PDB file of C-alpha atoms in Angstrom:
ATOM      1  CA  LEU A  25       4.301   7.789  15.322  1.00 78.00           C
ATOM      2  CA  THR A  26       6.274   4.611  14.598  1.00 87.00           C
ATOM      3  CA  GLY A  27       3.517   3.234  12.364  1.00 86.00           C
ATOM      4  CA  LEU A  28       3.347   6.522  10.492  1.00 87.00           C
ATOM      5  CA  MET A  29       7.103   6.519   9.886  1.00 90.00           C
ATOM      6  CA  ILE A  30       7.035   2.891   8.720  1.00 91.00           C
ATOM      7  CA  THR A  31       4.164   3.739   6.360  1.00 88.00           C
ATOM      8  CA  PHE A  32       6.089   6.755   5.042  1.00 88.00           C
ATOM      9  CA  ILE A  33       9.289   4.776   4.455  1.00 91.00           C
ATOM     10  CA  LEU A  34       7.496   1.849   2.786  1.00 89.00           C
ATOM     11  CA  SER A  35       5.442   4.135   0.560  1.00 87.00           C
ATOM     12  CA  LEU A  36       8.435   6.148  -0.623  1.00 88.00           C
ATOM     13  CA  SER A  37      10.533   2.988  -1.015  1.00 90.00           C
ATOM     14  CA  TRP A  38       7.882   1.463  -3.256  1.00 85.00           C
ATOM     15  CA  GLU A  39       7.737   4.578  -5.410  1.00 86.00           C
ATOM     16  CA  ALA A  40      11.556   4.557  -5.651  1.00 88.00           C
ATOM     17  CA  TYR A  41      11.436   0.875  -6.664  1.00 87.00           C
ATOM     18  CA  GLU A  42       8.990   1.732  -9.449  1.00 83.00           C
ATOM     19  CA  VAL A  43      11.356   4.434 -10.716  1.00 86.00           C
ATOM     20  CA  ILE A  44      14.374   2.081 -10.565  1.00 90.00           C
ATOM     21  CA  LYS A  45      12.489  -0.683 -12.401  1.00 82.00           C
ATOM     22  CA  HIS A  46      11.269   1.859 -15.013  1.00 83.00           C
ATOM     23  CA  ILE A  47       7.615   1.239 -14.234  1.00 79.00           C
ATOM     24  CA  LYS A  48       5.941   4.024 -16.130  1.00 79.00           C
ATOM     25  CA  GLU A  49       3.511   6.104 -14.083  1.00 81.00           C
ATOM     26  CA  SER A  50       2.530   9.706 -14.374  1.00 84.00           C
ATOM     27  CA  ILE A  51       3.650  12.117 -11.658  1.00 87.00           C
ATOM     28  CA  PRO A  52       0.045  12.725 -10.474  1.00 90.00           C
ATOM     29  CA  ASN A  53      -0.408   8.939 -10.132  1.00 86.00           C
ATOM     30  CA  ARG A  54       2.755   8.667  -7.999  1.00 85.00           C
ATOM     31  CA  ILE A  55       1.592  11.534  -5.796  1.00 88.00           C
ATOM     32  CA  LEU A  56      -1.868   9.989  -5.506  1.00 89.00           C
ATOM     33  CA  ASP A  57      -0.290   6.664  -4.476  1.00 86.00           C
ATOM     34  CA  ILE A  58       1.396   8.382  -1.527  1.00 88.00           C
ATOM     35  CA  VAL A  59      -1.639  10.508  -0.601  1.00 91.00           C
ATOM     36  CA  THR A  60      -4.010   7.515  -0.611  1.00 90.00           C
ATOM     37  CA  THR A  61      -1.518   5.502   1.445  1.00 89.00           C
ATOM     38  CA  PHE A  62      -1.571   8.148   4.164  1.00 90.00           C
ATOM     39  CA  ALA A  63      -5.332   8.648   3.942  1.00 92.00           C
ATOM     40  CA  GLY A  64      -5.809   4.904   4.375  1.00 90.00           C
ATOM     41  CA  PHE A  65      -3.349   4.834   7.269  1.00 90.00           C
ATOM     42  CA  PHE A  66      -5.202   7.532   9.198  1.00 91.00           C
ATOM     43  CA  ILE A  67      -8.655   6.105   8.488  1.00 92.00           C
ATOM     44  CA  ILE A  68      -7.647   2.643   9.671  1.00 90.00           C
ATOM     45  CA  PHE A  69      -5.704   4.106  12.622  1.00 90.00           C
ATOM     46  CA  PHE A  70      -8.782   5.838  14.021  1.00 92.00           C
ATOM     47  CA  ILE A  71     -11.091   2.897  13.310  1.00 92.00           C
ATOM     48  CA  TYR A  72      -8.605   0.509  14.963  1.00 90.00           C
ATOM     49  CA  ARG A  73      -8.419   2.636  18.119  1.00 90.00           C
ATOM     50  CA  ALA A  74     -12.210   2.575  18.492  1.00 93.00           C
ATOM     51  CA  LEU A  75     -12.523  -1.228  18.241  1.00 93.00           C
ATOM     52  CA  SER A  76     -12.398  -3.913  20.913  1.00 93.00           C
ATOM     53  CA  ASN A  77      -9.596  -6.486  20.836  1.00 90.00           C
ATOM     54  CA  PRO A  78     -11.488  -9.266  18.975  1.00 92.00           C
ATOM     55  CA  SER A  79     -12.621  -6.724  16.374  1.00 94.00           C
ATOM     56  CA  LYS A  80      -9.054  -5.464  15.992  1.00 93.00           C
ATOM     57  CA  ILE A  81      -7.957  -8.951  14.979  1.00 92.00           C
ATOM     58  CA  ILE A  82     -10.776  -9.196  12.436  1.00 93.00           C
ATOM     59  CA  LEU A  83      -9.855  -5.776  11.009  1.00 93.00           C
ATOM     60  CA  PHE A  84      -6.215  -6.840  10.771  1.00 91.00           C
ATOM     61  CA  VAL A  85      -7.136 -10.039   8.902  1.00 93.00           C
ATOM     62  CA  ILE A  86      -9.409  -8.101   6.509  1.00 93.00           C
ATOM     63  CA  MET A  87      -6.649  -5.557   5.841  1.00 91.00           C
ATOM     64  CA  LEU A  88      -4.068  -8.309   5.309  1.00 91.00           C
ATOM     65  CA  ILE A  89      -6.279 -10.185   2.843  1.00 95.00           C
ATOM     66  CA  SER A  90      -7.070  -6.939   0.994  1.00 92.00           C
ATOM     67  CA  TRP A  91      -3.393  -6.021   0.810  1.00 87.00           C
ATOM     68  CA  LEU A  92      -2.378  -9.485  -0.436  1.00 91.00           C
ATOM     69  CA  PHE A  93      -5.108  -9.423  -3.076  1.00 94.00           C
ATOM     70  CA  LEU A  94      -4.206  -5.950  -4.371  1.00 87.00           C
ATOM     71  CA  GLU A  95      -0.451  -6.616  -4.379  1.00 86.00           C
ATOM     72  CA  SER A  96      -0.934  -9.939  -6.193  1.00 91.00           C
ATOM     73  CA  TRP A  97      -3.214  -8.305  -8.745  1.00 91.00           C
ATOM     74  CA  GLY A  98      -0.693  -5.520  -9.356  1.00 83.00           C
ATOM     75  CA  TYR A  99       2.182  -7.983  -9.661  1.00 83.00           C
ATOM     76  CA  ILE A 100       0.302 -10.175 -12.139  1.00 90.00           C
ATOM     77  CA  SER A 101      -0.727  -7.138 -14.201  1.00 87.00           C
ATOM     78  CA  TYR A 102       2.845  -5.838 -14.200  1.00 80.00           C
ATOM     79  CA  ASN A 103       4.187  -9.185 -15.424  1.00 84.00           C
ATOM     80  CA  LYS A 104       1.546  -9.344 -18.177  1.00 86.00           C
ATOM     81  CA  LEU A 105       2.522  -5.881 -19.396  1.00 80.00           C
ATOM     82  CA  LYS A 106       6.219  -6.736 -19.179  1.00 79.00           C
ATOM     83  CA  LYS A 107       5.724  -9.740 -21.493  1.00 80.00           C
ATOM     84  CA  LYS A 108       4.124  -7.633 -24.238  1.00 71.00           C
TER      85      LYS A 108
END
């Protein structure tokens, strides 16, 4: 339950940040951002529970690398658009 609440707060906070910074997104895109966040949370939650401890560490590292890559890509794209 704690992880779900943290996910919820972070997801909504990010969407609020985008609104504050005037990052233009359509309403369906904002909704889809939140829905996919929760879908990903539940998928990974159930996979994580089924894994052994060494595999849990590997899954965590894969998720961390994926997250860093996607966030960096989004940040770079945002800055490129901002410069135009």
